[in-house]
Coordinates of C-alpha atoms and ligand atoms in Angstrom, one line a residue:
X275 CA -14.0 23.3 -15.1
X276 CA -12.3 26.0 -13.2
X277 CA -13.4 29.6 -13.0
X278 CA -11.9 32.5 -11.2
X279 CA -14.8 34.5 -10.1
X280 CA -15.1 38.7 -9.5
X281 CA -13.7 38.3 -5.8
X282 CA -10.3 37.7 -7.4
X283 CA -8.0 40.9 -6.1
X284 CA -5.2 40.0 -8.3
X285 CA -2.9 39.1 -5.1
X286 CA -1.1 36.4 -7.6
X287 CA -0.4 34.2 -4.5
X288 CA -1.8 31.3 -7.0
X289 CA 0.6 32.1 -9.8
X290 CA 3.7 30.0 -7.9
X291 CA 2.1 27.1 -6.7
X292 CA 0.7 26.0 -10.0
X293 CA 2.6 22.9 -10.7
X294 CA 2.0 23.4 -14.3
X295 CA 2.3 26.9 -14.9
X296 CA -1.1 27.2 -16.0
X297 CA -2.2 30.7 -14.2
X298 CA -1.5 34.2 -16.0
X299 CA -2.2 37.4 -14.0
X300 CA -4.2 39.3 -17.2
X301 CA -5.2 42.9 -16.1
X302 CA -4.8 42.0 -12.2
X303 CA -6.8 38.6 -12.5
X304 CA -5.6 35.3 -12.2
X305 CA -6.7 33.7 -15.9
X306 CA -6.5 29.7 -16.1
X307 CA -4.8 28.6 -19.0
X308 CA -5.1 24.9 -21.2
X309 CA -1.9 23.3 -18.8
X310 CA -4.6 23.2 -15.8
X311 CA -5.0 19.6 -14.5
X312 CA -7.6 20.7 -12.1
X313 CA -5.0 19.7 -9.2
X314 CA -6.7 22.0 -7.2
X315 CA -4.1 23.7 -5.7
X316 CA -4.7 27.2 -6.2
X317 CA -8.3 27.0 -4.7
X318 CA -6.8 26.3 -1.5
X319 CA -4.1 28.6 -1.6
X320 CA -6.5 31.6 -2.8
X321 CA -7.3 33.7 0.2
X322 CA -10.5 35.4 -0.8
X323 CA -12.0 31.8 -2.3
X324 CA -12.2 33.5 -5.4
X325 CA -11.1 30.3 -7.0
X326 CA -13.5 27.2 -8.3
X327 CA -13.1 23.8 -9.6
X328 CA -16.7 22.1 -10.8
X329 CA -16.7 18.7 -11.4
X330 CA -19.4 16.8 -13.7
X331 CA -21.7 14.4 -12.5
X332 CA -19.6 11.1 -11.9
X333 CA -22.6 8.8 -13.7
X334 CA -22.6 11.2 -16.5
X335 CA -18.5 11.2 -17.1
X336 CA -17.2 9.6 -20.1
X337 CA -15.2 7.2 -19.8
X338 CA -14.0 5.8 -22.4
X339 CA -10.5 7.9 -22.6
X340 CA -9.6 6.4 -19.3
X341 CA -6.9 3.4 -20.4
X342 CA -4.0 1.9 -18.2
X343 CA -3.5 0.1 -14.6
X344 CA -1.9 2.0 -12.7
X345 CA 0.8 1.4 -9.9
X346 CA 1.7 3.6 -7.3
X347 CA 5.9 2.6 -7.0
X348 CA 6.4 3.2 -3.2
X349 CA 10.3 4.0 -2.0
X350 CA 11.9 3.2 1.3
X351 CA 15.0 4.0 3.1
X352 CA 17.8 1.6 3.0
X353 CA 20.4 3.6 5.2
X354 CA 23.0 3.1 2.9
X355 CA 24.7 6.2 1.2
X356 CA 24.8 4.9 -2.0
X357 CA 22.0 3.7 -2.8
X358 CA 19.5 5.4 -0.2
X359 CA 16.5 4.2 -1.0
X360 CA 14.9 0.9 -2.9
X361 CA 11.7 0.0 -3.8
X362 CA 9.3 -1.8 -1.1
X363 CA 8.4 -5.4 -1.8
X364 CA 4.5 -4.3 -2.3
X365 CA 5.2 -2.3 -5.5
X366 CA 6.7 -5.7 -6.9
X367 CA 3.3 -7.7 -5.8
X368 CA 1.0 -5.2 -7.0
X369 CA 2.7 -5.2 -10.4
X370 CA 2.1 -9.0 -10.3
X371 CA -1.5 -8.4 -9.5
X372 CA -1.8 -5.4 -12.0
X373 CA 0.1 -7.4 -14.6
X374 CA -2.8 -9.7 -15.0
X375 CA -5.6 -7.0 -14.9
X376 CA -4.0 -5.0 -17.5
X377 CA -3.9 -8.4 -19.6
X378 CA -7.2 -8.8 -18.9
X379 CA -8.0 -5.5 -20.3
X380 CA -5.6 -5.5 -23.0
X381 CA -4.3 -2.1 -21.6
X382 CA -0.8 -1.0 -20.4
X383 CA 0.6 -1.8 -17.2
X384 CA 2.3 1.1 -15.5
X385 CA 4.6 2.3 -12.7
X386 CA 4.1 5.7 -11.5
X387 CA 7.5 6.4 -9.6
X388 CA 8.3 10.0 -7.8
X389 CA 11.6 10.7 -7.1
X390 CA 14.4 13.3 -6.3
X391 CA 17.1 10.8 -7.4
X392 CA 16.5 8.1 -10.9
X393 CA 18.1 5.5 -9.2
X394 CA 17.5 2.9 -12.3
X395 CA 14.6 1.9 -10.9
X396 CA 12.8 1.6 -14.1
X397 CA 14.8 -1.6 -14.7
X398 CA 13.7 -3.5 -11.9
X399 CA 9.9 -1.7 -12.4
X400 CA 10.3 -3.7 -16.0
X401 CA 11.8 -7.1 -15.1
X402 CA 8.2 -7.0 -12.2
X403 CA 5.9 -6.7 -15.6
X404 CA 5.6 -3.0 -16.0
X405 CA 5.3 -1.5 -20.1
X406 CA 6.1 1.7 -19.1
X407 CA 7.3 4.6 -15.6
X408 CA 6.0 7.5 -15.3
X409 CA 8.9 9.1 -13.6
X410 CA 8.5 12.7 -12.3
X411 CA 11.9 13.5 -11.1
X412 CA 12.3 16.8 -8.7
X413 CA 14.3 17.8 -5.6
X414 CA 11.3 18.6 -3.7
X415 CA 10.2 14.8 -4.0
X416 CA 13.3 13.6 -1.6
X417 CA 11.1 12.4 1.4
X418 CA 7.1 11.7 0.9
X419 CA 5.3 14.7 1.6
X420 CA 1.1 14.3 1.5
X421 CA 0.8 17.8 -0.2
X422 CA 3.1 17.6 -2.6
X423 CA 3.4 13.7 -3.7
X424 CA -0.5 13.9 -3.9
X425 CA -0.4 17.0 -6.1
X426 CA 1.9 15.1 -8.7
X427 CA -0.2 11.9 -8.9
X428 CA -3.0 14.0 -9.5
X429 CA -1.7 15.8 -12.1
X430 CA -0.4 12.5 -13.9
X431 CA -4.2 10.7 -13.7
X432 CA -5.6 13.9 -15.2
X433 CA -2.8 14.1 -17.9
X434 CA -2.8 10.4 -18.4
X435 CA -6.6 9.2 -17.6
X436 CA -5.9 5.4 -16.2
X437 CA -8.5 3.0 -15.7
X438 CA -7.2 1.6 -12.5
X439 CA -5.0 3.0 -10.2
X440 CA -3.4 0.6 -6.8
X441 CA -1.6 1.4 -4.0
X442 CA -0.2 -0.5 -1.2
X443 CA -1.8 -0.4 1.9
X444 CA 1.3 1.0 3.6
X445 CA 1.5 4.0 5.7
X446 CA 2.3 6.1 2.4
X447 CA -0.9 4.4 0.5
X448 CA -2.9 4.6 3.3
X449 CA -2.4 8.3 3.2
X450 CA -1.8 9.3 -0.1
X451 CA -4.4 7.2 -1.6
X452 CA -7.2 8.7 0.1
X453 CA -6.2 12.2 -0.6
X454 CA -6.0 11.8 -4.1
X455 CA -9.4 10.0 -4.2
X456 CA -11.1 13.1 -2.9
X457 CA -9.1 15.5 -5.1
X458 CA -9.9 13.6 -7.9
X459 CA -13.7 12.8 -6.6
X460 CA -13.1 9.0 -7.1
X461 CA -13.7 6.2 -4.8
X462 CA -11.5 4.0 -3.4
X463 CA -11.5 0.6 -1.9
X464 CA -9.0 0.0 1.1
X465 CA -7.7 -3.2 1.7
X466 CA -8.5 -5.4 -0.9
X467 CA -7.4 -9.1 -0.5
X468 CA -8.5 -9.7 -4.3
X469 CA -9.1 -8.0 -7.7
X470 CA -10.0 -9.3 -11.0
X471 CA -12.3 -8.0 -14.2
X472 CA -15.6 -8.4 -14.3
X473 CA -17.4 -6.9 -17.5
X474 CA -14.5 -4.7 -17.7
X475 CA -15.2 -3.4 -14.5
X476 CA -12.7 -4.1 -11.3
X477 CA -13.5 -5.8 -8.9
X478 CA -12.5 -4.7 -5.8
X479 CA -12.7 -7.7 -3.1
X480 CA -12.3 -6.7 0.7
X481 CA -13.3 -8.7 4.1
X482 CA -16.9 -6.2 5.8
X483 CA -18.5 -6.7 9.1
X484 CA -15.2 -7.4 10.8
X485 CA -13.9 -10.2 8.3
X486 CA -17.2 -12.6 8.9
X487 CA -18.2 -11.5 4.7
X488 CA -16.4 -10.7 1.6
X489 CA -18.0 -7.4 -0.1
X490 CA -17.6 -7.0 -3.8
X491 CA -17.2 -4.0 -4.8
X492 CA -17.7 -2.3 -8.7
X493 CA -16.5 1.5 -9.3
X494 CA -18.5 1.4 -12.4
X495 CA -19.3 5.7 -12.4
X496 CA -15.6 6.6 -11.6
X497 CA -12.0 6.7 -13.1
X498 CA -9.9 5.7 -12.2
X499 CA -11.2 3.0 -10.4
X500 CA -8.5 2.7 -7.1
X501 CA -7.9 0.5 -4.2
X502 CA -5.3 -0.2 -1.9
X503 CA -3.9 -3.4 -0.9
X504 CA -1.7 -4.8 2.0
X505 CA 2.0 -5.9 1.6
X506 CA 1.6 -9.5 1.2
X507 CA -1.8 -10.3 -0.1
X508 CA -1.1 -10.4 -4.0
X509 CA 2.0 -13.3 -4.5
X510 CA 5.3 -11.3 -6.1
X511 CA 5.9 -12.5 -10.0
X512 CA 9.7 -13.6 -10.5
X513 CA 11.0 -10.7 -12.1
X514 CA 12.0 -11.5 -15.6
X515 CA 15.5 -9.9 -16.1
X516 CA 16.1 -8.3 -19.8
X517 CA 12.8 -7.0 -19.3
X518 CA 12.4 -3.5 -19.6
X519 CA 9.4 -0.6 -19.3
X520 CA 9.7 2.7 -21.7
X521 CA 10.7 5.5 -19.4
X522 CA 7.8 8.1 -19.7
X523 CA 9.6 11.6 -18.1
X524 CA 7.3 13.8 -16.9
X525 CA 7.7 17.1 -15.0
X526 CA 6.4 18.9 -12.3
X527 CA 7.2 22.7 -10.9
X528 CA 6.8 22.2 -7.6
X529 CA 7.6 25.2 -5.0
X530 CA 8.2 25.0 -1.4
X531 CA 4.7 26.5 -0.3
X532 CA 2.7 23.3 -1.2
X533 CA 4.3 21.6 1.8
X534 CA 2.2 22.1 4.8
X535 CA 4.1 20.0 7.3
X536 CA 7.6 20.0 7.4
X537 CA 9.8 17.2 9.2
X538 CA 12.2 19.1 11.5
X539 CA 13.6 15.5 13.0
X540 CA 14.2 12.0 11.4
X541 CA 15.2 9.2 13.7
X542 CA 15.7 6.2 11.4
X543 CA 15.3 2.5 13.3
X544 CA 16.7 -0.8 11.7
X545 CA 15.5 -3.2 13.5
X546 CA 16.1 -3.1 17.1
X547 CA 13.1 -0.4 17.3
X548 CA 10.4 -2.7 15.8
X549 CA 9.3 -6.2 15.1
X550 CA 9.3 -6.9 11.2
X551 CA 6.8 -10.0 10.7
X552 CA 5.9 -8.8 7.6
X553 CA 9.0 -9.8 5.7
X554 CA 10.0 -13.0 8.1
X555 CA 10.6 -16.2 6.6
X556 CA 9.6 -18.3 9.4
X557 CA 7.1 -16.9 12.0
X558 CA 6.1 -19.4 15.2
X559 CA 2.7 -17.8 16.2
X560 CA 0.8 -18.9 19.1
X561 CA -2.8 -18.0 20.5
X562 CA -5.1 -17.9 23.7
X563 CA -4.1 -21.8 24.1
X564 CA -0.6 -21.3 25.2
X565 CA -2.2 -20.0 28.4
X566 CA 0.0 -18.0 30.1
X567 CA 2.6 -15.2 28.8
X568 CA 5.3 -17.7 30.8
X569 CA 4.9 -20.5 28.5
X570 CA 4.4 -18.3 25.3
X571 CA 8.3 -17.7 26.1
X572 CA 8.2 -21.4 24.9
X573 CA 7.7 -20.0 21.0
X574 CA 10.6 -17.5 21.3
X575 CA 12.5 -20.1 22.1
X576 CA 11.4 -22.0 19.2
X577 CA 11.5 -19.2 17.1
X578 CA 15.3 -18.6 17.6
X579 CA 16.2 -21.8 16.9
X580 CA 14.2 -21.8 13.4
X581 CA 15.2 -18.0 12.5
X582 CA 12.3 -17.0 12.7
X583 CA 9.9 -14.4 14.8
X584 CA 7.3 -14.3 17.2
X585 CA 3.9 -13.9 15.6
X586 CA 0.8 -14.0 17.9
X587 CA -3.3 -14.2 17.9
X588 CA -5.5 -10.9 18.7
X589 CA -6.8 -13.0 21.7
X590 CA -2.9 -13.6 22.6
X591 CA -1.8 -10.2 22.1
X592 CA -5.1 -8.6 24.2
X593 CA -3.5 -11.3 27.3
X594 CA -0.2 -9.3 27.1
X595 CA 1.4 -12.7 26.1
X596 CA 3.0 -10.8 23.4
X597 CA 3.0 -6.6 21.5
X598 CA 0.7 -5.3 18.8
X599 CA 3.7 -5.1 16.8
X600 CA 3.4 -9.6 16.7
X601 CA 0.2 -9.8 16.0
X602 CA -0.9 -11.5 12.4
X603 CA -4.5 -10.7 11.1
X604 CA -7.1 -8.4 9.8
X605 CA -6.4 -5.5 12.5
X606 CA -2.9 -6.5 13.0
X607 CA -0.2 -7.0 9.8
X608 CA -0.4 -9.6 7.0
X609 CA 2.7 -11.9 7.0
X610 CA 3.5 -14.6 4.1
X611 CA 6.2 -16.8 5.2
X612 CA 7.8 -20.1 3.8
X613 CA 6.5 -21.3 6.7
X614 CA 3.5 -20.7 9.3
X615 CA 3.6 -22.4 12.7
X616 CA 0.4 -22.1 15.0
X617 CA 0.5 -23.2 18.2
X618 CA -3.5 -23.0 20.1
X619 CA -4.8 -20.4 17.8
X620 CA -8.4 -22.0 16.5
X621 CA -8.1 -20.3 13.4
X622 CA -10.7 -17.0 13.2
X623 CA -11.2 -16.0 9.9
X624 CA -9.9 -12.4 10.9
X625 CA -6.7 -14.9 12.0
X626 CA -6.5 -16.5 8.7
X627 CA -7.2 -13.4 6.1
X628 CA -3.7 -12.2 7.3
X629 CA -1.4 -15.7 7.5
X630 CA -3.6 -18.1 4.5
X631 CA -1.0 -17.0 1.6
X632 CA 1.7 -18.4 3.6
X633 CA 3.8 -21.5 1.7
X634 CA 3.5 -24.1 4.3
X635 CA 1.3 -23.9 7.7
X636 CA 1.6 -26.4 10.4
X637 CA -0.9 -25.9 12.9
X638 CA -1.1 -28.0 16.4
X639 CA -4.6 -27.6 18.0
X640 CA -6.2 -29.6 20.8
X641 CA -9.2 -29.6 19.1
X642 CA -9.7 -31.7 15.6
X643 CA -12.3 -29.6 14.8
X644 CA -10.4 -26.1 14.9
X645 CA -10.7 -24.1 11.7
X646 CA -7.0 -23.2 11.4
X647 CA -6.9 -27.1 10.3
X648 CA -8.5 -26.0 7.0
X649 CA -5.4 -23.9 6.0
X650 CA -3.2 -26.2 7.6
X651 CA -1.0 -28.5 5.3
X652 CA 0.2 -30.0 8.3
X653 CA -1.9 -30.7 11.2
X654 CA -0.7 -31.5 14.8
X655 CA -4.0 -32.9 17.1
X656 CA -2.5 -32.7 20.5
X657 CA -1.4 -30.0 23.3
X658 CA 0.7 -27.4 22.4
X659 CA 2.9 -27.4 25.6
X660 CA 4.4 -30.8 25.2
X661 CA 4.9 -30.4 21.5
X662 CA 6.6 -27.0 21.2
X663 CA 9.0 -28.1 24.0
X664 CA 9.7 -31.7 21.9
X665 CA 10.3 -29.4 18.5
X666 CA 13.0 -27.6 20.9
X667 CA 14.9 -30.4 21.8
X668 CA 14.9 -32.1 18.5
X669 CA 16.2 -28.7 17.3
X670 CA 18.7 -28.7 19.7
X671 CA 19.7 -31.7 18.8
X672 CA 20.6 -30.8 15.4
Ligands
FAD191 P1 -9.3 -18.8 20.6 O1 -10.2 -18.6 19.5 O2 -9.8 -18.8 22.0 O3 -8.6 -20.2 20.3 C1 -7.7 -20.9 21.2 C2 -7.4 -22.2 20.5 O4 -6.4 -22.9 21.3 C3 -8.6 -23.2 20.5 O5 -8.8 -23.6 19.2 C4 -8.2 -24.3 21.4 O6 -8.7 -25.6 20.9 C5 -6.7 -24.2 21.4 N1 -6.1 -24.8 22.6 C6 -6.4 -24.5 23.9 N2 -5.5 -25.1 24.7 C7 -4.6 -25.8 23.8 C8 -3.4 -26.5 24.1 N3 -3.0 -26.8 25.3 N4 -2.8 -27.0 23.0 C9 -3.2 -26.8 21.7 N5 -4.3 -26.0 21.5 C10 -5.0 -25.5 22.5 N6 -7.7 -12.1 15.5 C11 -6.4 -12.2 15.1 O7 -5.7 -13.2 15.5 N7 -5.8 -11.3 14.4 C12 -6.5 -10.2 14.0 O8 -5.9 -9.3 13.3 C13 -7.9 -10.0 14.4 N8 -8.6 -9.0 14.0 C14 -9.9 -8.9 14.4 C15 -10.7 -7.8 13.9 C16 -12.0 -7.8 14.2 C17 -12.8 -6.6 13.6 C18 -12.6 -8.8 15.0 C19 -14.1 -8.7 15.3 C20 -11.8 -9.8 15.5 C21 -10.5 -9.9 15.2 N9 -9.7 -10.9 15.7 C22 -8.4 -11.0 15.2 C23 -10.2 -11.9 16.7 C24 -10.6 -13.2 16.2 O9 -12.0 -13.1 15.9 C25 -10.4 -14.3 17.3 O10 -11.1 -13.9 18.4 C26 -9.0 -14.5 17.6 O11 -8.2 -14.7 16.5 C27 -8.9 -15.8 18.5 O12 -7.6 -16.0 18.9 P2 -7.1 -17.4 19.4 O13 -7.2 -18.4 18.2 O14 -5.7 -17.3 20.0 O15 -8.1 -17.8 20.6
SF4_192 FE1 -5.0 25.6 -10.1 FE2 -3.9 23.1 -10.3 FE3 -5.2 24.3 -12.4 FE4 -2.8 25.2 -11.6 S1 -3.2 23.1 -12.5 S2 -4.5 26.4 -12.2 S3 -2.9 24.9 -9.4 S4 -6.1 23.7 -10.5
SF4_193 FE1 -6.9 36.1 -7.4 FE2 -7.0 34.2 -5.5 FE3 -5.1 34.1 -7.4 FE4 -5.0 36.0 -5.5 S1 -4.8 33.8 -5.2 S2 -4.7 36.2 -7.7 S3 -7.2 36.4 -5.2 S4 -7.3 33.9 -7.7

């Protein structure tokens, strides 16, 4: 509920940043009509407070209106004119993962796309499994903003009331997930590396006391239920072309105001600027048992001859053998290659959560007994530095 109390001095700074044009000045008061989503943007704005949103009691919501999974459709710049941006990878794989929830439930599947440009994207949203996109099209969306994308997706759950809502645990998620969570007094699970239905419930399955459990977690007082996930956890479906999603256009009046920071300077890097393990193919990855940074060069090597790139162990990275930007794990980035090659990493399970969903692993260990060799399809008992220097020259070879 939302109530405009007697401090109200009719100042009608609220009126314009109403998304929804849902605030009438009546008799030099601010009067809150039907169209209010309970965004919450006027409270903020409001400089004498005289604005309030109350909120029931999450255990004693209803909430049996709420129906739909939900995905969050992140963008990305491509750098090409034409067609500037494309949709990352981790929309497609949480469609794959939402696809089978929402079968589960028997309840739509949804892309929730925000745009200044409709690119077609609803296309490739449909061939990935989604019914339907709700698109929200507006010049103000051209770059992600935290104020202003978060106002939208809050206004579309509190229009739409979905059961589920998932975001990628991407820079954008990681921000814009949270934000809505508290707007909409909802919790939200970060990182999940599984979800299915239980009793109609999600559940929400993330690694707790630094990777050494696996916590469960139900929602069961809040909708939407929410959760991030990281780009390649859930396996990407193959799309299914001539499938399409019904277009749901929804709009938003947006002014200028709601954006609190403002981006004076872009500098766009491709490449050169940072290491991408996340989309490579290939990755050679070594750990503390390549010894010295001098013979981790050993792996670059082998990594150029493969195509591939350098991936690297917490306990290798922490040596200086290679940069945070290699390193494949819990705290580091999850990678799922065609193919995995460890050289001296033992296998941690905070090692594993981020490399386990890649196609093929080879792993060459010293030690039989070293955990990696339970992921391993391939395992290699012997020292590292005479068998990366033998893959070399048999490449070479070639
Ligand atoms: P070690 O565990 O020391 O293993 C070295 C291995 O090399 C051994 O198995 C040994 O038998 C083998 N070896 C030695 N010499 C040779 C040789 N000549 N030839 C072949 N094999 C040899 N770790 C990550 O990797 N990524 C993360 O993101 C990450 N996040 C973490 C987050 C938290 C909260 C915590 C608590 C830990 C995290 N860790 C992470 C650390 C993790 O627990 C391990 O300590 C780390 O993965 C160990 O790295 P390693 O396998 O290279 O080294
Ligand atoms: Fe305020 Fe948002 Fe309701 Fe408009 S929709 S009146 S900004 S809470
Ligand atoms: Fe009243 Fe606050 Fe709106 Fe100004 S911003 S009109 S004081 S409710």
């Amino acid at each position: 509920m939302i109530e405009v109390s007697k401090k109200c001095i009719g100042c009608g700074k609220c009126v314009p940043v109403c998304p929804f044009a849902a605030i009438n000045m009546i008799d030099k008061k601010a009067v809150m009509n039907e169209a209010c989503t309970l965004c919450g943007v006027c409270v903020q704005i409001c400089p004498v407070q005289a604005i309030a949103i109350t909120r029931e009691e999450a255990s004693r919501r209803d909430h049996s209106g709420f129906k739909g999974v939900w995905v969050y459709v992140e963008l990305t710049e491509t750098g090409d004119k034409t067609h500037p941006k494309k949709i990352k990878p981790v929309t497609f794989e949480l469609l794959g993962a939402g696809r089978k929830l929402a079968d589960e439930l028997k309840e739509d599947l949804c892309a929730v796309l925000l745009t200044d440009k409709d690119h077609g994207y609803e296309k490739e949203l449909g061939s990935y499994g989604a019914d339907k996109v709700y698109m929200v099209e507006h010049d103000e969306l051209f770059e992600y903003n935290t104020d202003i994308f978060s106002t939208v997706v809050v206004s579309l759950v509190n229009r739409h009331k979905p059961s589920v809502m998932l975001y990628g645990a991407t820079i954008q998620g990681r921000d814009l997930a949270p934000r809505v969570a508290s707007a909409l007094y909802v919790g939200l699970t970060a990182d999940c590396t599984a979800l299915a239905i239980k009793d109609g419930l999600l559940l929400q399955s993330r690694p707790a006391f630094g990777g050494n459990i696996m916590a469960d977690i139900l929602s069961p007082n809040s909708r939407p239920q929410m959760a991030t996930v990281r780009p390649n956890v859930m396996k990407m479906n193959e799309p299914v072309h001539g499938r399409t999603a019904m277009t749901v256009r929804e709009s938003a009046k947006l002014d200028k105001s709601l954006r609190r920071v403002k981006v004076l300077e872009r500098k766009l890097s491709h490449d050169g600027g940072g290491v991408r393990i996340e989309n490579a193919k290939i990755i050679v990855s070594g750990g503390r048992g390549m010894k010295t940074k001098d013979k981790f060069k050993l792996l670059d090597e082998l990594s150029k001859l493969l195509g591939g790139v350098v991936g690297a162990s917490r306990a290798a990275v922490d040596l200086g053998f290679k940069e945070k930007t290699h390193q494949v794990g819990q705290s580091g980035t999850t990678v799922s290659p065609k193919l995995y090659l460890s050289f001296g990493i033992s296998g941690a399970v905070q090692h594993i959560v981020g490399m386990k969903s890649s196609d093929v692993i080879v792993a060459v260990n010293k030690d039989p007994n070293a955990p990696i060799f339970n992921v391993a399809k391939y395992g290699i008992v012997g020292d590292a530095h005479e068998i990366a220097p033998k893959l070399i020259e048999a490449l070479k070879k070639k």
